[in-house]
Coordinates of C-alpha atoms in Angstrom, one line a residue:
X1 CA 149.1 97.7 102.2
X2 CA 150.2 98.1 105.9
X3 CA 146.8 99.1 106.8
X4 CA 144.8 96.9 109.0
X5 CA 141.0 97.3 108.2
X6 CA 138.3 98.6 110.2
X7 CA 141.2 100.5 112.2
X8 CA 143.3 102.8 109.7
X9 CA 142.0 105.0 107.7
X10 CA 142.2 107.9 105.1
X11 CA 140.2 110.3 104.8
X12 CA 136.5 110.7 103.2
X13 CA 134.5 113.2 100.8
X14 CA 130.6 113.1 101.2
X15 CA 129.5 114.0 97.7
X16 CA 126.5 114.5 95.5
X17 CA 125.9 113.8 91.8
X18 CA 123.2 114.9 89.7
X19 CA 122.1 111.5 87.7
X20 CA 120.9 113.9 84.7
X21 CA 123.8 116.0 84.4
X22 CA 126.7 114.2 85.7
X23 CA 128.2 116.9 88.3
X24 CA 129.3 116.0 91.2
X25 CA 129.8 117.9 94.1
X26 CA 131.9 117.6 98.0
X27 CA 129.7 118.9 100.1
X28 CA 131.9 117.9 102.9
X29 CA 135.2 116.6 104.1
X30 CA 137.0 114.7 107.6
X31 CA 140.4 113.1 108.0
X32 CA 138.8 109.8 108.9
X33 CA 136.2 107.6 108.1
X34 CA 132.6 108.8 107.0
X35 CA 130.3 106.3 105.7
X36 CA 127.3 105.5 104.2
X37 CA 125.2 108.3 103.8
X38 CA 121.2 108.5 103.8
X39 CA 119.0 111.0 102.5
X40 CA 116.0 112.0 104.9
X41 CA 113.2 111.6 103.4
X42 CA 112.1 115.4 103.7
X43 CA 115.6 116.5 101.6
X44 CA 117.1 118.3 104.5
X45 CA 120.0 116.1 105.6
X46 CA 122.0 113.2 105.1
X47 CA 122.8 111.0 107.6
X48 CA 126.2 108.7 108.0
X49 CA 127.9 106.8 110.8
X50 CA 131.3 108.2 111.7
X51 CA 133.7 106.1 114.1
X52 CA 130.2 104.1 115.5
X53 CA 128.2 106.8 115.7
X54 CA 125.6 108.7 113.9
X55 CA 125.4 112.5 112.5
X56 CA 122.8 114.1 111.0
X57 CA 124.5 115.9 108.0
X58 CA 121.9 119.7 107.4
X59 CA 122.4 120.8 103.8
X60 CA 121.4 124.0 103.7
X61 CA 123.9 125.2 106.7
X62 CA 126.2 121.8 105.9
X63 CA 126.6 121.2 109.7
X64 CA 127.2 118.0 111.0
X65 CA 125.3 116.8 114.4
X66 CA 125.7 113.7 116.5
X67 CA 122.2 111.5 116.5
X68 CA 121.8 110.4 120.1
X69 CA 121.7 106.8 120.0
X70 CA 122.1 105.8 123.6
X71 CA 123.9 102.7 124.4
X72 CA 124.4 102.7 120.6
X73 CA 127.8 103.7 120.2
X74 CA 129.2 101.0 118.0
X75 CA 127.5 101.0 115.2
X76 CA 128.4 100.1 111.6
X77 CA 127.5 101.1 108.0
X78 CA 123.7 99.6 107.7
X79 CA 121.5 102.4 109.1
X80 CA 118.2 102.4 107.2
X81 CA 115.6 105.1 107.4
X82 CA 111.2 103.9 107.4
X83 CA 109.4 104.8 104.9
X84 CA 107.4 106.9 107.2
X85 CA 110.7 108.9 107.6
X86 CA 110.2 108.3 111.7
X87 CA 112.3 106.0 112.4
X88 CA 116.0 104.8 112.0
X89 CA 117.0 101.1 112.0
X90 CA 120.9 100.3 113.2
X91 CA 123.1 97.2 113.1
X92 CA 125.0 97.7 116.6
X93 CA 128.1 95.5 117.8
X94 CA 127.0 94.9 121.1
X95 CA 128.3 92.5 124.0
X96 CA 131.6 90.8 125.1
X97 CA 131.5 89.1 121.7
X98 CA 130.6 91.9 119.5
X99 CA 127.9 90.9 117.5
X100 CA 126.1 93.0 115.1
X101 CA 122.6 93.3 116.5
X102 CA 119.8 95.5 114.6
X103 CA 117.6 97.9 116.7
X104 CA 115.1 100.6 115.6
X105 CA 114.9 104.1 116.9
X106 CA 113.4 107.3 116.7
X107 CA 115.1 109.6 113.5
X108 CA 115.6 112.1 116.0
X109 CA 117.2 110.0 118.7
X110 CA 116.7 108.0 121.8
X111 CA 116.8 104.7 123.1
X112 CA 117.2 102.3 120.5
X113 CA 115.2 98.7 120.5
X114 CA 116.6 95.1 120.0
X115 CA 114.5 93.5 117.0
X116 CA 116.9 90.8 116.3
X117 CA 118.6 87.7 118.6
X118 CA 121.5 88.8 120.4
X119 CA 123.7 85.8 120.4
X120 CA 123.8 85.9 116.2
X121 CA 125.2 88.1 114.0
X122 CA 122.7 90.5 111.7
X123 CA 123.5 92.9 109.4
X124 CA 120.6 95.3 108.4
X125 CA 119.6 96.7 105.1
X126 CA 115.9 97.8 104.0
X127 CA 112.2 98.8 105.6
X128 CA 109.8 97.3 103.8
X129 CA 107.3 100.2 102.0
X130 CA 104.8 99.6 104.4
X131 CA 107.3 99.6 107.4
X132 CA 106.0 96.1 108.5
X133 CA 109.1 94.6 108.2
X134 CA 113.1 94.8 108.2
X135 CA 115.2 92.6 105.9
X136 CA 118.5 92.1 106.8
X137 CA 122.0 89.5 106.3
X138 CA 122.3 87.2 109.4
X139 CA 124.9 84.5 110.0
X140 CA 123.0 81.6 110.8
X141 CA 124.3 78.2 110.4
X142 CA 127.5 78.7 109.5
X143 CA 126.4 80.8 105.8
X144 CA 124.9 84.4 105.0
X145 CA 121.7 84.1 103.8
X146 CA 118.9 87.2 103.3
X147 CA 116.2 87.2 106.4
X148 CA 113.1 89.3 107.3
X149 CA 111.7 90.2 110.8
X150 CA 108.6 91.9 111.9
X151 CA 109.8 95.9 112.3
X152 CA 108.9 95.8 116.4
X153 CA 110.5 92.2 116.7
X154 CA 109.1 88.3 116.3
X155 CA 110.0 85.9 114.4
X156 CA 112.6 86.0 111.2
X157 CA 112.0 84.4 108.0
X158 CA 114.8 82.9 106.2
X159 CA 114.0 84.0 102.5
X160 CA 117.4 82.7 100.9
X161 CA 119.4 79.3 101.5
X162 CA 122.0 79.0 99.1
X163 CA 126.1 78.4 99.2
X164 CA 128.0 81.9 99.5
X165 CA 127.1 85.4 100.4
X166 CA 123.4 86.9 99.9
X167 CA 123.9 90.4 101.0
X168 CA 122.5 93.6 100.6
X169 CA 118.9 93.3 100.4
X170 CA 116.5 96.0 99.4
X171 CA 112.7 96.2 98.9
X172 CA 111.7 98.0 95.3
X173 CA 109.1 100.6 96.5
X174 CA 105.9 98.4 95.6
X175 CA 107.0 96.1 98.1
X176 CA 106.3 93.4 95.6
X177 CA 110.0 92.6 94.9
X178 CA 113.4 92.4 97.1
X179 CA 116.8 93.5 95.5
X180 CA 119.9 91.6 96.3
X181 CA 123.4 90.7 95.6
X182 CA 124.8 87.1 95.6
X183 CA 128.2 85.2 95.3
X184 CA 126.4 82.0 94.1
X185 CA 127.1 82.2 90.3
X186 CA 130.6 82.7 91.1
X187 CA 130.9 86.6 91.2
X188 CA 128.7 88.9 93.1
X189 CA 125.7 89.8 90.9
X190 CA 122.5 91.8 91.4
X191 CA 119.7 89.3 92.0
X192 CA 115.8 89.7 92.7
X193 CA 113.0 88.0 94.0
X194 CA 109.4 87.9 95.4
X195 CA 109.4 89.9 98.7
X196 CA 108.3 86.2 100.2
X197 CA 111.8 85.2 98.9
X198 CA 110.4 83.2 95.7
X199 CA 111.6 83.5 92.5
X200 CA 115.2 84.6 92.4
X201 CA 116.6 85.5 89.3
X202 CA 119.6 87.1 88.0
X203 CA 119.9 90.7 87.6
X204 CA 123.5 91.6 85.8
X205 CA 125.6 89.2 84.1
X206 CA 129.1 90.9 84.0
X207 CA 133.0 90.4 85.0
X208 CA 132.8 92.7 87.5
X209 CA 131.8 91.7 91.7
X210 CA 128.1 94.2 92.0
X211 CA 126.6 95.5 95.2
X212 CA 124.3 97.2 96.7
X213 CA 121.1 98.0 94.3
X214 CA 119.5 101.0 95.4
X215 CA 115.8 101.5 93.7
X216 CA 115.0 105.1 93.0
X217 CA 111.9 106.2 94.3
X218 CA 110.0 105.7 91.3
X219 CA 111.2 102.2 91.2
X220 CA 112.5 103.0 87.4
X221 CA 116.2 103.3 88.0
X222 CA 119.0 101.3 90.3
X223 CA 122.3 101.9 91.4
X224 CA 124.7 99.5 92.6
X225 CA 128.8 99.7 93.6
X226 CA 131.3 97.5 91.5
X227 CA 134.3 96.3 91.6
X228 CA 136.9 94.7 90.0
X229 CA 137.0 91.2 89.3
X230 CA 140.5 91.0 91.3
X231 CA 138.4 92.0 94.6
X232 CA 137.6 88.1 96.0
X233 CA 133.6 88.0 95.3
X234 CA 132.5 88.0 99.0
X235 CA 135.2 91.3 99.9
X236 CA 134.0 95.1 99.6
X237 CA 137.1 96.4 100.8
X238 CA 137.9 100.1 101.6
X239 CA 140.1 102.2 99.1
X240 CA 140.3 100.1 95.8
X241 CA 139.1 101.8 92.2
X242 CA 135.6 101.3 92.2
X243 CA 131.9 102.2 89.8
X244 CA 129.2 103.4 90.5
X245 CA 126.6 102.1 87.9
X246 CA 123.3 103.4 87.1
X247 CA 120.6 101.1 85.6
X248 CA 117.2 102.1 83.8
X249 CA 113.9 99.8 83.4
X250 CA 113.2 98.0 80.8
X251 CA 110.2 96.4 80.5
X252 CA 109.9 93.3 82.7
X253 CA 113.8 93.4 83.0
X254 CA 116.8 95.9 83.5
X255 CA 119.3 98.0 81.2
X256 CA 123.2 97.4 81.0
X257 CA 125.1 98.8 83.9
X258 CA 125.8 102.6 82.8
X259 CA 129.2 104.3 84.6
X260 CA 127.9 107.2 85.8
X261 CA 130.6 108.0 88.4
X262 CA 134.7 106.6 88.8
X263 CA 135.2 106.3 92.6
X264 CA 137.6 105.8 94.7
X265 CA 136.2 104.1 97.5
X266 CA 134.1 101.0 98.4
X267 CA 133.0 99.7 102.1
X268 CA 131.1 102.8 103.1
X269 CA 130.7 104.1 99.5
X270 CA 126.6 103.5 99.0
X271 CA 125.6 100.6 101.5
X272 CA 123.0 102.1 102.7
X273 CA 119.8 103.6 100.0
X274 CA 121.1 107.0 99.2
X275 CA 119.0 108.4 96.2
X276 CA 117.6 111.9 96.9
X277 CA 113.4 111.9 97.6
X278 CA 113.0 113.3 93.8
X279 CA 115.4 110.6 92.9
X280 CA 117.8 113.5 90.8
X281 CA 120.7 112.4 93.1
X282 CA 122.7 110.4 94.9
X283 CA 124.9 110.6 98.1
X284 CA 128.1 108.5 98.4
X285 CA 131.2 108.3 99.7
X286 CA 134.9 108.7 97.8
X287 CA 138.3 108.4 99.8
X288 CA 141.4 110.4 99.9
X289 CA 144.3 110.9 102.1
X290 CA 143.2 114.7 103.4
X291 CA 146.1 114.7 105.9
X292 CA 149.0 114.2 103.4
X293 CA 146.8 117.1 100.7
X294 CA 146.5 119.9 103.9
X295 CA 150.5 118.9 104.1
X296 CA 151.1 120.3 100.7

């Protein structure tokens, strides 16, 4: 309770879990932070920001290296990899103010470029299939609502306008439809629409606060983080008890949330698409206090 967040932390597994079996696997461990991991799309590494920064995580020799991302050094858990596989898009905190600003990059490293404003806060979240376009959160006007940008910078499209949080956007892989979660029923749902931000419907209709859907690559399955219903609807807090759920298509619609793995975790568990390029796995993140278990 004495912790302050974004600035203490425990420590954090990167794991694997094989959908079809249910295994899961640490495939490796740090003291501190490690968030949001994302699988490259030629199923060599994962990648995850660590205290700002980026590492490119290899799993056959499970070495961890730093991503050079310039100026970059601030950057939070909304990396997102094109659909190409080329390049990386980042949400930086940059200036005397801080504010999250989202640049692209080469996968490999270098310089990164601005794409949105710098004066306004933007979190990012998905490429479009086609890598056309970013869509991202963005404080603008005083409320959270779900944008999209050109991919090398222009104008942004506001695609949803309602009261309360619309985060964590994602393009299915047709490009035809955008994934989302959204406080405006109350709790924090799964919603989708039109990828021209028309037709927004709910998703899952439960008790418990769901985000961030995550399409496999057949389009055919989703997974999304829950919590509680005594986590406030807008929070995803670090270190609570948390789900991952797995959901299968059904015809037009979507199956009931399935349990496929009891986390503990949450900001930094699965922001970021992390389903393996065959879609048999997922990467996340779980928590633990490492420091206190290599004291025993």
């Amino acid at each position: 309770p004495e912790f302050r967040p974004y600035r203490d932390y425990i420590g954090s597994h990167l794991e694997v879990i094989d959908l079809e079996k249910g295994h899961r696997r640490i495939l490796h461990t740090v003291d501190d932070s490690l968030q949001a991991p994302n699988w490259t799309h030629d199923n060599k590494a994962l990648i995850y920001n660590r205290d700002g920064l980026l590492y490119r995580f290899d799993l056959a020799s499970r070495k961890a290296t730093r991503i050079d991302s310039g100026f970059a050094t601030q950057n939070n858990n909304d990396h997102v990899i094109s659909f190409d596989g080329k390049r990386l898009g980042i949400s930086h905190h940059t200036g005397d103010d801080r504010k999250s600003v989202i640049y692209t990059m080469p996968i490999t490293g270098g310089t990164p470029k601005a794409i949105t404003p710098l004066n306004a806060d933007s979190y990012l979240h998905s490429w479009s299939p086609d890598d056309t376009h970013l869509i991202y959160t963005a404080q603008r006007n005083g409320d959270f609502d779900i944008y999209r940008i050109p991919s090398d910078g222009g104008e942004e499209v506001n695609l949803t306008n309602t009261k309360g949080l619309d985060d964590g956007s994602e393009y299915a892989p047709d490009g035809n439809t955008i994934y989302f979660n959204s406080s405006r029923s109350g709790t924090m749902q799964i919603w989708r629409m039109d990828a021209d931000g028309m037709n927004q419907r709910q998703v899952t209709h439960d008790d418990l606060n769901n985000w961030f859907p995550h399409i496999s690559p057949d389009g055919e399955s989703m997974v999304i983080l829950s919590f509680d219903a005594n986590v406030e609807p807008d929070d995803h807090p670090f270190y609570k008890q948390v789900y991952v759920r797995l959901l299968r298509k059904q015809g037009e619609g979507w199956s009931k949330p399935k349990v496929i793995a009891y986390v503990y975790g949450g900001q930094g568990t699965i922001n970021v698409p992390s389903w393996s390029p065959d879609g048999s796995r997922i990467a996340f993140v779980s928590n633990s206090d490492i420091q206190k278990l290599t004291r025993r």
